[in-house]
Coordinates of C-alpha atoms in Angstrom, one line a residue:
X1 CA 46.5 -58.3 -46.4
X2 CA 44.2 -55.8 -45.6
X3 CA 44.7 -54.1 -42.4
X4 CA 42.2 -51.7 -42.2
X5 CA 39.8 -51.3 -39.1
X6 CA 36.5 -53.0 -39.1
X7 CA 33.8 -50.9 -37.7
X8 CA 33.8 -53.0 -34.4
X9 CA 37.6 -52.3 -34.2
X10 CA 37.1 -48.8 -34.8
X11 CA 34.2 -48.7 -32.2
X12 CA 37.0 -50.4 -29.7
X13 CA 39.5 -47.9 -30.6
X14 CA 37.1 -44.7 -29.5
X15 CA 35.9 -46.6 -26.4
X16 CA 39.6 -47.2 -25.3
X17 CA 40.9 -43.7 -26.4
X18 CA 38.0 -42.3 -24.2
X19 CA 39.2 -44.2 -21.7
X20 CA 42.8 -43.3 -21.7
X21 CA 42.1 -39.5 -22.2
X22 CA 39.4 -39.2 -19.5
X23 CA 41.2 -41.9 -16.9
X24 CA 44.7 -42.6 -17.5
X25 CA 46.1 -39.4 -18.7
X26 CA 45.1 -37.2 -15.4
X27 CA 46.9 -39.9 -13.5
X28 CA 50.2 -40.5 -15.1
X29 CA 52.1 -38.1 -13.6
X30 CA 51.0 -39.3 -10.2
X31 CA 51.4 -43.0 -10.8
X32 CA 55.1 -42.6 -12.2
X33 CA 56.1 -40.0 -9.3
X34 CA 54.6 -42.3 -6.4
X35 CA 55.5 -45.3 -7.9
X36 CA 51.4 -46.8 -7.3
X37 CA 49.9 -49.4 -8.5
X38 CA 46.8 -48.2 -10.3
X39 CA 44.3 -50.4 -9.1
X40 CA 41.3 -48.3 -9.9
X41 CA 42.4 -47.8 -13.6
X42 CA 42.8 -51.7 -13.7
X43 CA 39.2 -51.5 -11.8
X44 CA 37.6 -49.1 -14.6
X45 CA 39.5 -50.9 -17.5
X46 CA 37.5 -53.8 -16.1
X47 CA 33.9 -52.1 -15.9
X48 CA 34.7 -51.4 -19.7
X49 CA 34.8 -55.0 -20.4
X50 CA 38.5 -54.4 -21.5
X51 CA 40.1 -57.0 -19.2
X52 CA 38.7 -60.1 -21.1
X53 CA 39.2 -58.8 -24.9
X54 CA 40.9 -62.1 -26.4
X55 CA 38.7 -64.6 -24.1
X56 CA 35.8 -66.1 -25.7
X57 CA 32.2 -64.8 -24.7
X58 CA 31.4 -68.4 -23.5
X59 CA 33.9 -67.8 -20.8
X60 CA 32.8 -64.1 -19.5
X61 CA 35.1 -62.4 -22.3
X62 CA 34.4 -59.9 -25.2
X63 CA 35.8 -62.6 -27.8
X64 CA 37.8 -59.6 -30.0
X65 CA 40.9 -60.4 -32.1
X66 CA 44.6 -59.4 -31.4
X67 CA 44.5 -56.2 -33.6
X68 CA 41.6 -54.9 -31.0
X69 CA 43.7 -55.9 -28.1
X70 CA 46.6 -54.2 -29.8
X71 CA 44.3 -51.0 -30.2
X72 CA 43.6 -51.2 -26.3
X73 CA 47.3 -51.5 -25.3
X74 CA 48.5 -48.5 -27.8
X75 CA 45.7 -46.1 -26.4
X76 CA 46.4 -46.4 -22.9
X77 CA 50.2 -46.6 -23.3
X78 CA 50.1 -43.1 -25.0
X79 CA 49.9 -41.6 -22.2
X80 CA 50.9 -44.2 -19.2
X81 CA 53.2 -47.6 -20.4
X82 CA 53.4 -48.8 -17.1
X83 CA 49.4 -49.3 -16.9
X84 CA 49.4 -50.6 -20.0
X85 CA 52.1 -53.0 -19.6
X86 CA 49.6 -54.0 -16.4
X87 CA 47.0 -54.6 -18.8
X88 CA 48.8 -56.0 -21.7
X89 CA 50.5 -59.0 -19.3
X90 CA 47.3 -59.6 -17.8
X91 CA 45.6 -60.2 -21.0
X92 CA 48.3 -61.6 -23.2
X93 CA 51.0 -64.1 -21.4
X94 CA 49.0 -64.4 -18.2
X95 CA 45.5 -65.4 -19.9
X96 CA 46.3 -67.0 -23.2
X97 CA 48.3 -69.8 -22.1
X98 CA 44.9 -71.0 -20.4
X99 CA 42.7 -70.6 -23.5
X100 CA 45.5 -72.6 -26.0
X101 CA 46.5 -75.2 -23.4
X102 CA 43.7 -75.1 -20.4
X103 CA 41.8 -78.1 -19.9
X104 CA 37.7 -77.4 -19.8
X105 CA 37.9 -77.4 -16.2
X106 CA 40.7 -75.2 -15.8
X107 CA 39.2 -72.5 -18.4
X108 CA 35.7 -72.5 -16.4
X109 CA 37.9 -72.0 -13.0
X110 CA 40.3 -69.1 -14.1
X111 CA 38.9 -67.5 -17.5
X112 CA 35.7 -65.8 -16.2
X113 CA 37.5 -64.3 -13.0
X114 CA 40.3 -63.3 -15.3
X115 CA 37.9 -61.7 -18.1
X116 CA 36.0 -59.9 -15.4
X117 CA 39.0 -58.2 -13.9
X118 CA 38.2 -60.3 -10.2
X119 CA 41.5 -61.6 -10.8
X120 CA 44.9 -60.3 -12.1
X121 CA 47.4 -62.6 -13.7
X122 CA 50.9 -62.6 -14.0
X123 CA 53.3 -64.6 -16.4
X124 CA 56.8 -66.4 -14.4
X125 CA 59.1 -67.6 -16.7
X126 CA 62.4 -65.7 -15.9
X127 CA 64.7 -66.6 -13.3
X128 CA 68.0 -64.9 -11.9
X129 CA 70.0 -67.5 -14.0
X130 CA 67.6 -67.8 -16.7
X131 CA 66.8 -64.9 -18.7
X132 CA 67.2 -65.1 -22.4
X133 CA 68.3 -68.9 -21.9
X134 CA 64.6 -69.8 -21.0
X135 CA 65.3 -73.5 -21.4
X136 CA 67.5 -73.8 -18.3
X137 CA 65.3 -73.2 -15.5
X138 CA 66.7 -73.7 -11.9
X139 CA 63.2 -74.1 -10.5
X140 CA 61.9 -77.9 -9.9
X141 CA 58.5 -79.1 -9.6
X142 CA 58.9 -82.5 -7.9
X143 CA 56.0 -84.8 -8.2
X144 CA 54.3 -85.9 -4.5
X145 CA 51.3 -87.1 -3.1
X146 CA 48.8 -86.4 -6.4
X147 CA 50.6 -83.3 -7.3
X148 CA 53.6 -81.2 -7.2
X149 CA 56.1 -79.6 -4.8
X150 CA 58.0 -76.6 -6.5
X151 CA 60.9 -75.0 -5.2
X152 CA 62.9 -71.7 -7.0
X153 CA 62.9 -68.1 -7.3
X154 CA 61.6 -66.3 -10.6
X155 CA 62.4 -62.3 -11.0
X156 CA 61.2 -59.5 -13.3
X157 CA 57.7 -60.5 -12.6
X158 CA 55.0 -57.9 -13.7
X159 CA 51.9 -57.6 -11.2
X160 CA 53.8 -59.5 -8.8
X161 CA 52.0 -59.2 -5.5
X162 CA 49.0 -57.9 -7.1
X163 CA 48.3 -61.1 -9.2
X164 CA 45.5 -63.8 -8.3
X165 CA 46.7 -66.1 -10.8
X166 CA 50.4 -67.1 -11.7
X167 CA 51.4 -69.1 -15.2
X168 CA 54.5 -70.3 -14.1
X169 CA 57.2 -72.6 -15.5
X170 CA 59.3 -75.4 -13.7
X171 CA 61.3 -78.0 -14.5
X172 CA 60.0 -81.2 -13.8
X173 CA 63.3 -83.1 -15.3
X174 CA 66.1 -80.8 -14.4
X175 CA 69.0 -80.8 -16.6
X176 CA 66.7 -81.9 -19.7
X177 CA 66.7 -78.6 -21.1
X178 CA 63.2 -77.4 -23.0
X179 CA 62.0 -80.9 -22.9
X180 CA 61.8 -80.9 -19.3
X181 CA 59.9 -78.1 -18.7
X182 CA 56.3 -78.2 -17.4
X183 CA 53.5 -75.3 -16.7
X184 CA 51.6 -74.5 -13.8
X185 CA 48.7 -72.4 -12.9
X186 CA 49.2 -71.5 -9.3
X187 CA 47.0 -69.1 -7.0
X188 CA 48.3 -65.6 -5.7
X189 CA 47.5 -66.9 -2.3
X190 CA 49.0 -70.3 -2.5
X191 CA 50.8 -70.4 1.2
X192 CA 54.1 -71.7 -0.8
X193 CA 54.4 -69.0 -3.0
X194 CA 55.9 -65.5 -1.8
X195 CA 56.7 -62.4 -3.4
X196 CA 59.5 -60.0 -2.7
X197 CA 59.7 -56.2 -2.4
X198 CA 59.2 -54.3 -5.4
X199 CA 62.0 -53.3 -7.4
X200 CA 62.9 -49.4 -7.8
X201 CA 63.2 -49.2 -11.3
X202 CA 64.6 -46.8 -13.9
X203 CA 61.0 -46.7 -15.8
X204 CA 57.6 -48.2 -15.8
X205 CA 56.9 -46.8 -12.3
X206 CA 53.0 -47.8 -11.4
X207 CA 54.1 -51.6 -12.5
X208 CA 54.7 -53.9 -9.4
X209 CA 58.0 -56.0 -10.5
X210 CA 59.3 -58.4 -8.3
X211 CA 60.9 -62.1 -7.7
X212 CA 58.6 -64.7 -6.9
X213 CA 59.9 -67.4 -4.0
X214 CA 58.2 -70.8 -4.4
X215 CA 59.2 -72.7 -0.7
X216 CA 57.6 -76.1 -0.7
X217 CA 54.9 -74.8 -3.2
X218 CA 52.0 -77.5 -3.1
X219 CA 49.9 -77.6 -6.2
X220 CA 47.5 -80.4 -7.5
X221 CA 47.7 -82.6 -10.5
X222 CA 44.8 -80.4 -11.8
X223 CA 46.9 -77.3 -11.9
X224 CA 49.6 -78.1 -14.2
X225 CA 48.7 -76.8 -17.5
X226 CA 49.0 -79.4 -20.4
X227 CA 51.2 -82.1 -20.2
X228 CA 54.7 -82.7 -18.4
X229 CA 57.6 -81.3 -21.0
X230 CA 54.9 -79.1 -22.9
X231 CA 55.8 -75.9 -20.8
X232 CA 58.6 -74.7 -22.9
X233 CA 56.2 -75.0 -26.0
X234 CA 53.7 -73.2 -23.7
X235 CA 55.5 -70.1 -22.8
X236 CA 57.3 -69.7 -26.5
X237 CA 54.3 -69.7 -27.7
X238 CA 52.7 -67.0 -24.9
X239 CA 55.3 -64.8 -25.6
X240 CA 54.8 -65.0 -29.7
X241 CA 51.9 -63.5 -29.0
X242 CA 52.9 -61.5 -25.6
X243 CA 55.1 -59.5 -28.4
X244 CA 52.2 -58.2 -30.4
X245 CA 51.2 -56.2 -27.2
X246 CA 54.7 -55.1 -26.1
X247 CA 55.1 -53.8 -29.7
X248 CA 51.5 -51.8 -29.0
X249 CA 52.9 -50.6 -26.0
X250 CA 55.9 -49.1 -27.8
X251 CA 53.6 -47.6 -30.7
X252 CA 51.6 -45.9 -28.0
X253 CA 54.9 -44.8 -26.5
X254 CA 56.1 -43.5 -29.7
X255 CA 52.8 -41.9 -30.7
X256 CA 52.2 -40.1 -27.3
X257 CA 56.0 -38.6 -27.7
X258 CA 55.2 -37.5 -31.1
X259 CA 52.0 -35.9 -30.5
X260 CA 53.6 -34.3 -27.6
X261 CA 56.4 -32.8 -29.9
X262 CA 53.8 -31.3 -32.4
X263 CA 51.9 -29.5 -29.7
X264 CA 54.9 -28.3 -28.2
X265 CA 56.5 -27.2 -31.7
X266 CA 53.4 -25.1 -32.6
X267 CA 53.3 -23.2 -29.2
X268 CA 57.6 -23.0 -28.2
X269 CA 58.3 -19.4 -29.8
X270 CA 62.0 -18.7 -30.7
X271 CA 63.7 -16.0 -33.5
X272 CA 59.9 -14.7 -33.8
X273 CA 58.3 -17.9 -34.9
X274 CA 57.0 -21.0 -33.4
X275 CA 59.9 -23.8 -33.8
X276 CA 57.8 -25.9 -35.9
X277 CA 58.4 -23.5 -38.9
X278 CA 62.1 -24.4 -38.5
X279 CA 63.2 -27.5 -40.8
X280 CA 65.2 -29.1 -38.7
X281 CA 62.2 -29.7 -36.3
X282 CA 60.1 -30.4 -39.2
X283 CA 62.5 -33.5 -40.1
X284 CA 62.5 -34.6 -36.6
X285 CA 58.7 -34.4 -36.6
X286 CA 58.6 -36.4 -40.1
X287 CA 61.1 -38.8 -39.0
X288 CA 59.2 -39.7 -35.9
X289 CA 55.6 -40.1 -37.7
X290 CA 57.0 -42.5 -40.7
X291 CA 58.4 -44.2 -37.8
X292 CA 55.6 -44.5 -35.6
X293 CA 53.1 -45.7 -38.6
X294 CA 55.7 -48.4 -39.9
X295 CA 55.8 -50.0 -36.2
X296 CA 51.8 -49.5 -35.9
X297 CA 51.7 -51.3 -39.1
X298 CA 54.0 -54.3 -38.6
X299 CA 52.1 -54.8 -35.2
X300 CA 48.8 -55.2 -36.8
X301 CA 50.1 -57.2 -39.5
X302 CA 51.6 -59.8 -37.0
X303 CA 48.2 -59.5 -35.1
X304 CA 46.4 -60.3 -38.3
X305 CA 48.3 -63.3 -38.9
X306 CA 47.9 -64.4 -35.4
X307 CA 44.0 -64.2 -35.8
X308 CA 44.0 -65.9 -39.0
X309 CA 45.7 -69.0 -37.5
X310 CA 48.5 -68.6 -39.7
X311 CA 52.8 -68.5 -38.3
X312 CA 53.6 -65.3 -37.3
X313 CA 56.6 -65.9 -34.9
X314 CA 59.1 -64.0 -37.3
X315 CA 56.8 -61.2 -37.8
X316 CA 55.7 -60.8 -34.4
X317 CA 59.5 -60.6 -33.4
X318 CA 59.7 -58.2 -36.3
X319 CA 57.0 -56.1 -35.0
X320 CA 58.7 -56.1 -31.3
X321 CA 62.1 -55.1 -32.7
X322 CA 61.3 -52.6 -34.8
X323 CA 58.9 -51.0 -32.6
X324 CA 60.7 -50.9 -29.3
X325 CA 64.0 -49.6 -31.3
X326 CA 61.7 -47.0 -32.8
X327 CA 60.1 -46.2 -29.5
X328 CA 63.5 -45.3 -28.0
X329 CA 64.5 -43.3 -30.9
X330 CA 61.2 -41.4 -31.1
X331 CA 60.9 -40.6 -27.6
X332 CA 64.7 -39.1 -27.2
X333 CA 63.8 -37.2 -30.5
X334 CA 60.8 -35.5 -29.0
X335 CA 62.4 -35.3 -25.5
X336 CA 65.1 -33.3 -28.1
X337 CA 62.2 -30.8 -29.7
X338 CA 61.5 -29.7 -26.0
X339 CA 64.9 -28.9 -25.2
X340 CA 65.7 -28.2 -21.9
X341 CA 61.9 -28.8 -20.4
X342 CA 62.2 -32.1 -21.7
X343 CA 65.1 -32.8 -19.1
X344 CA 62.6 -32.0 -16.4
X345 CA 60.7 -34.4 -14.6
X346 CA 57.3 -32.2 -14.9
X347 CA 56.8 -32.2 -18.6
X348 CA 56.1 -36.2 -19.9
X349 CA 58.9 -36.6 -22.1
X350 CA 61.4 -37.9 -19.4
X351 CA 59.1 -40.6 -18.1
X352 CA 58.5 -41.7 -21.7
X353 CA 62.2 -42.1 -22.5
X354 CA 62.4 -44.1 -19.0
X355 CA 59.3 -46.2 -20.0
X356 CA 60.7 -46.8 -23.7
X357 CA 64.2 -48.6 -22.7
X358 CA 62.2 -51.5 -20.7
X359 CA 60.5 -52.3 -24.1
X360 CA 63.9 -53.0 -25.5
X361 CA 64.8 -55.3 -23.0
X362 CA 61.7 -57.7 -21.6
X363 CA 59.5 -60.3 -23.5
X364 CA 62.8 -61.3 -25.1
X365 CA 65.7 -58.6 -25.6
X366 CA 65.9 -57.2 -28.9
X367 CA 69.1 -59.0 -29.4
X368 CA 66.9 -62.3 -29.0
X369 CA 64.5 -61.0 -31.6
X370 CA 67.0 -60.6 -34.1
X371 CA 68.2 -64.4 -33.7
X372 CA 64.6 -65.4 -33.6
X373 CA 64.4 -63.6 -37.0
X374 CA 67.6 -64.8 -38.9
X375 CA 66.9 -68.2 -37.8
X376 CA 63.3 -67.9 -39.5
X377 CA 64.9 -66.8 -42.5
X378 CA 67.7 -68.9 -42.8
X379 CA 67.4 -72.1 -40.7
X380 CA 70.5 -73.9 -39.5
X381 CA 70.9 -77.3 -41.6

């Protein structure tokens, strides 16, 4: 399979790289230290037409593929992984379920606003007692008067409080496991949907992550996404393609750390010469470069299979597992190249390390990715 970039994809990379260097890089440190949501960067991404990359042109989007989307997320994550995460969740798990499972009315109601960036999207699956075990949700949706009443709590929801649309899973048949889960599209201003305080996190500062509480939240029949009992399938399909974005975010983190380590190794003098001339530093840089390249190609392979309409669950899990583990290793090694300076918050390496850890946890822990891969390779009889 040829994974060389098309001229259109190269143009996207140039466009996003310029945006990331010009707009994201100067704001990255302040966003992290102040933990401020970068609404201005979201708006600027929208002005460039980047918020609806995967949305067809008929609904106001760019109609691009998942490799282009991966390039977009990687280039932003080179400088600010938290901002990349905001954009990724919006464009992937927040929007794609409507593309694949929405009615024509739902597509026309939501996709133009999502593609233009006027509405930011969130994805609400995880609960306090249902993380990796996503088939056993406590949030319920009970049929009432031509619609549903939802009650329950979601946790670790990216873009919480900022989103104008939540793609949310609830149990319409409690106790039935995966077969009892249904997906809903809930407007952010629904009076029955309340967002808790933003979590204080180890990393990804600037990304709004919080609990979402549903208290007699009323939704119409038209707000159900797909059929009753189809919600678990919708969520798992969304997470499969969503892992392409998470992998790309990890690649961007790794590439940014590698870029910084190379630049520092050229400038930092010890024992009368740049530290980049010492073999121990060269070995670190070489290993980081190989792992970054491998992670990128795994990510693009999963994206290419997705775009070709071929099965890609295993490849997406492999990409997510390898890329996020590699990002953790590479950011730590790059910090070591900086020595004591890498441990200071005024340098970007400490932020990169803190941000990288999240990738091994969210959108399916890496332990779960190993299960997905193993079960695909050797399914139970």
